[in-house]
Short mmCIF file of C-alpha atoms in Angstrom, two decimals:
data_model
loop_
_atom_site.label_atom_id
_atom_site.label_comp_id
_atom_site.label_asym_id
_atom_site.label_seq_id
_atom_site.Cartn_x
_atom_site.Cartn_y
_atom_site.Cartn_z
CA MET A 1 0.00 0.00 0.00
CA PRO A 2 1.47 3.41 -0.93
CA PRO A 3 2.47 5.44 2.16
CA CYS A 4 0.54 8.50 3.24
CA PRO A 5 2.23 11.69 2.03
CA ALA A 6 4.24 13.81 4.44
CA PRO A 7 2.45 16.78 6.04
CA ASP A 8 4.11 19.19 3.58
CA MET A 9 3.38 17.06 0.51
CA CYS A 10 0.40 16.41 -1.78
CA LEU A 11 0.23 13.38 -4.05
CA LEU A 12 -2.06 13.62 -7.08
CA TYR A 13 -3.19 10.82 -9.38
CA LEU A 14 -4.33 12.62 -12.54
CA ILE A 15 -6.33 10.27 -14.76
CA ARG A 16 -7.85 10.61 -18.19
CA HIS A 17 -11.39 9.23 -18.42
CA ALA A 18 -12.04 5.79 -19.89
CA ALA A 19 -12.99 5.26 -23.53
CA THR A 20 -16.20 6.24 -25.29
CA ASP A 21 -17.32 5.09 -28.72
CA ASN A 22 -15.94 8.37 -30.15
CA ASN A 23 -12.49 7.58 -28.77
CA ARG A 24 -12.46 4.13 -30.37
CA ALA A 25 -13.98 5.14 -33.71
CA ARG A 26 -11.67 4.75 -36.72
CA PRO A 27 -10.81 7.49 -37.29
CA PRO A 28 -11.50 8.93 -33.80
CA ARG A 29 -14.06 11.73 -33.50
CA LEU A 30 -13.49 15.01 -31.70
CA GLN A 31 -15.20 15.10 -28.34
CA GLY A 32 -15.41 18.30 -26.32
CA TRP A 33 -18.10 19.41 -23.91
CA ARG A 34 -21.00 20.02 -26.32
CA THR A 35 -21.99 16.35 -26.36
CA ASP A 36 -21.84 14.16 -23.29
CA PRO A 37 -21.55 10.48 -24.25
CA ALA A 38 -21.30 7.76 -21.66
CA LEU A 39 -18.46 5.25 -21.53
CA SER A 40 -18.45 2.38 -23.99
CA VAL A 41 -18.49 -1.23 -22.80
CA GLU A 42 -14.71 -1.28 -23.23
CA GLY A 43 -14.44 1.99 -21.34
CA LEU A 44 -16.40 0.67 -18.37
CA GLU A 45 -13.94 -2.21 -18.08
CA GLN A 46 -11.01 0.23 -18.27
CA ALA A 47 -12.58 2.26 -15.47
CA ARG A 48 -13.07 -0.86 -13.33
CA GLN A 49 -9.42 -1.82 -13.84
CA THR A 50 -8.37 1.69 -12.83
CA GLY A 51 -10.58 1.52 -9.75
CA ARG A 52 -8.86 -1.71 -8.74
CA LEU A 53 -5.45 -0.09 -9.27
CA MET A 54 -6.40 2.83 -7.03
CA ALA A 55 -8.08 0.76 -4.31
CA ASP A 56 -5.02 0.74 -2.05
CA CYS A 57 -3.94 4.35 -2.61
CA ARG A 58 -5.51 5.84 0.55
CA LEU A 59 -7.32 8.57 -1.34
CA SER A 60 -8.73 11.43 0.69
CA VAL A 61 -10.85 12.89 -2.10
CA VAL A 62 -11.78 12.26 -5.74
CA TYR A 63 -12.54 15.12 -8.14
CA SER A 64 -13.91 14.97 -11.65
CA SER A 65 -14.94 17.01 -14.62
CA PRO A 66 -18.76 17.26 -14.65
CA LEU A 67 -19.00 15.41 -17.98
CA ALA A 68 -20.48 11.89 -17.88
CA ARG A 69 -17.43 10.05 -19.20
CA ALA A 70 -15.21 11.55 -16.49
CA ARG A 71 -17.81 11.10 -13.75
CA GLN A 72 -18.40 7.44 -14.60
CA THR A 73 -14.67 6.78 -14.45
CA ALA A 74 -14.22 8.73 -11.23
CA GLU A 75 -17.12 6.96 -9.51
CA LEU A 76 -15.35 3.63 -9.97
CA VAL A 77 -12.13 5.14 -8.60
CA ALA A 78 -13.96 6.59 -5.59
CA GLU A 79 -16.09 3.53 -4.83
CA PRO A 80 -13.50 1.40 -2.92
CA HIS A 81 -12.75 4.41 -0.71
CA ARG A 82 -16.43 5.18 -0.03
CA LEU A 83 -15.84 8.74 -1.14
CA GLU A 84 -18.42 11.09 -2.57
CA LEU A 85 -17.35 12.36 -5.96
CA GLN A 86 -16.85 16.13 -6.30
CA SER A 87 -17.19 17.93 -9.66
CA VAL A 88 -15.02 20.86 -10.76
CA GLU A 89 -16.44 22.89 -13.64
CA ALA A 90 -13.03 24.27 -14.65
CA LEU A 91 -11.87 20.74 -15.53
CA THR A 92 -14.44 20.32 -18.33
CA GLU A 93 -12.91 19.26 -21.64
CA VAL A 94 -11.96 21.87 -24.24
CA ASP A 95 -14.80 23.31 -26.30
CA VAL A 96 -14.17 22.04 -29.83
CA GLY A 97 -17.02 24.18 -31.17
CA GLN A 98 -18.37 23.32 -34.62
CA TRP A 99 -15.98 20.38 -34.90
CA GLU A 100 -17.75 18.37 -32.21
CA GLY A 101 -18.24 14.80 -33.40
CA LEU A 102 -16.13 15.18 -36.56
CA SER A 103 -12.95 13.36 -37.50
CA TRP A 104 -9.89 15.46 -38.33
CA GLU A 105 -10.29 14.39 -41.96
CA GLU A 106 -13.80 15.86 -41.97
CA VAL A 107 -12.55 19.02 -40.28
CA GLU A 108 -9.93 19.49 -42.97
CA GLN A 109 -12.58 19.11 -45.67
CA THR A 110 -15.26 21.35 -44.15
CA SER A 111 -13.12 24.06 -42.46
CA PRO A 112 -9.73 24.08 -44.22
CA GLU A 113 -8.68 27.63 -43.24
CA ALA A 114 -9.70 27.33 -39.58
CA CYS A 115 -8.11 23.88 -39.42
CA ARG A 116 -4.86 25.23 -40.86
CA ALA A 117 -4.85 28.14 -38.41
CA PHE A 118 -5.42 25.81 -35.46
CA SER A 119 -2.67 23.46 -36.59
CA GLU A 120 -0.21 26.35 -36.98
CA ASN A 121 -0.92 27.98 -33.61
CA PRO A 122 -3.54 26.35 -31.35
CA CYS A 123 -2.44 28.61 -28.49
CA VAL A 124 -4.43 31.54 -29.90
CA ASN A 125 -6.33 30.08 -32.89
CA PRO A 126 -9.35 28.19 -31.52
CA TYR A 127 -11.26 25.15 -32.58
CA LEU A 128 -13.84 26.71 -34.90
CA GLY A 129 -16.43 28.33 -32.62
CA GLY A 130 -14.70 26.93 -29.53
CA GLU A 131 -11.68 27.50 -27.31
CA CYS A 132 -7.99 27.99 -27.97
CA LEU A 133 -5.40 26.33 -25.75
CA GLU A 134 -4.57 29.53 -23.88
CA GLN A 135 -8.19 29.70 -22.75
CA VAL A 136 -8.05 26.10 -21.57
CA ARG A 137 -4.80 26.78 -19.69
CA ASP A 138 -6.22 29.89 -18.04
CA ARG A 139 -9.03 27.94 -16.40
CA VAL A 140 -7.36 24.56 -15.84
CA VAL A 141 -4.00 25.48 -14.32
CA PRO A 142 -5.33 27.70 -11.48
CA ALA A 143 -7.97 25.07 -10.62
CA MET A 144 -5.39 22.26 -10.48
CA LYS A 145 -2.97 24.31 -8.40
CA GLU A 146 -5.72 25.30 -5.97
CA LEU A 147 -6.68 21.66 -5.42
CA LEU A 148 -3.07 20.66 -4.82
CA CYS A 149 -2.70 23.45 -2.28
CA ARG A 150 -6.01 22.64 -0.58
CA HIS A 151 -5.02 19.02 -0.02
CA THR A 152 -1.49 19.38 1.34
CA GLY A 153 -0.72 16.30 3.40
CA GLU A 154 -3.21 14.18 1.45
CA THR A 155 -3.53 11.94 -1.62
CA LEU A 156 -6.17 12.81 -4.20
CA ALA A 157 -7.36 11.65 -7.59
CA ILE A 158 -8.65 13.84 -10.40
CA VAL A 159 -10.37 12.39 -13.47
CA ALA A 160 -10.36 14.81 -16.39
CA HIS A 161 -9.78 14.85 -20.14
CA ASN A 162 -7.18 14.60 -22.88
CA MET A 163 -6.61 18.32 -23.49
CA VAL A 164 -7.19 19.32 -19.87
CA ASN A 165 -4.52 16.92 -18.66
CA ARG A 166 -2.12 17.80 -21.47
CA VAL A 167 -2.32 21.53 -20.79
CA PHE A 168 -1.59 21.04 -17.09
CA LEU A 169 1.25 18.60 -17.73
CA LEU A 170 2.82 21.02 -20.22
CA GLU A 171 2.72 23.69 -17.52
CA LEU A 172 4.49 21.39 -15.06
CA LEU A 173 7.15 20.47 -17.61
CA GLY A 174 7.73 24.06 -18.72
CA MET A 175 6.83 23.21 -22.30
CA PRO A 176 4.94 25.43 -24.77
CA LEU A 177 1.26 24.76 -25.39
CA ASN A 178 1.83 24.00 -29.06
CA SER A 179 3.79 20.91 -27.95
CA TYR A 180 0.59 19.25 -26.75
CA ARG A 181 0.86 16.37 -29.23
CA SER A 182 4.09 15.25 -27.51
CA ILE A 183 2.20 14.50 -24.27
CA PRO A 184 0.42 11.13 -24.52
CA GLN A 185 -2.83 10.72 -22.58
CA SER A 186 -4.41 7.33 -23.12
CA ASN A 187 -7.89 6.51 -21.87
CA CYS A 188 -7.42 5.72 -18.17
CA GLY A 189 -3.74 6.63 -18.37
CA VAL A 190 -2.48 7.60 -14.90
CA ASN A 191 -0.12 10.50 -14.20
CA ILE A 192 1.41 10.84 -10.72
CA ILE A 193 2.25 14.36 -9.53
CA ARG A 194 3.85 15.42 -6.24
CA THR A 195 3.89 18.83 -4.62
CA ARG A 196 6.37 19.48 -1.79
CA ASN A 197 7.58 22.77 -0.32
CA GLY A 198 5.94 24.71 -3.11
CA GLN A 199 7.59 22.64 -5.85
CA THR A 200 5.45 20.47 -8.14
CA LYS A 201 7.01 17.52 -9.93
CA LEU A 202 5.68 15.00 -12.46
CA LEU A 203 6.68 11.53 -11.25
CA THR A 204 4.87 9.29 -13.76
CA LEU A 205 3.44 10.09 -17.20
CA ASN A 206 0.50 8.17 -18.69
CA SER A 207 0.99 4.77 -17.05
CA VAL A 208 -1.29 2.16 -18.63
CA LEU A 209 0.27 -0.97 -17.13
CA HIS A 210 -2.95 -1.70 -15.23
CA LEU A 211 -5.03 -1.98 -18.40
CA SER A 212 -5.54 -5.37 -20.01
CA ASP A 213 -5.52 -3.87 -23.52
CA ALA A 214 -2.39 -1.77 -22.99
#
C-alpha cells in the first residue's frame, strides 16, 4: 500500500477518463463538452481496472470534470474508498465548437482555413467556434494548483480529459502549449504528480500498465 504523504506534501493521481465510442472510432471523432456520451463497454472495463489499481492508494478525495465520461470513471475510482465524488467545472474538456463529433479528416474538408490556423498555432487560434489552448490553460492550471494546495498532506485523484490533462502537464514540464501532441494521454492513463515545499514535480506520465488492452 502506498504510504501516506508527508504533512508538507500532496500526491495527485491525474487520470484521463475511460474510452467512449468516439475515442475508439476509426478514425476517432473530436469530443469536447458540447456532447456528453457515456463510456463504452470497453471503457467501463477500463474504469473498473483503474478503480482496482487505485483501491489501495488511501485517497482522501476524488474530483472529476462534470461530464459523464469523467464522472463514470471517477465513480469507480472513488467507490472502494467510499468517497463522494466532487465535480469541478473548470476541468471540463476543451470546447471544440463546430468540430464536435467530426474526425480530423472531416474538419480538414469542411473548415480548411480554420483547421490550418489551429494546426499552426492552437495557443491563440481556436477550434472553430470553440476555445484555444490559452483559454483552456487559463481555467485549468489555477484550478489544479488550488486543489493541490487545498489538499497538502493528502492523496487525491482527479479524473479529467485529454486536453485538460495535457495543458496542465505542459505547464508542469515548462513546455509550450503548441507541444501538446508530444504529451500522450491514453484513456485511463495515470499521471502521478507530487507537490512538496511549493515545488510540483511530475513523477509518472500516462501509465497504462494496469489496463488489459495496454
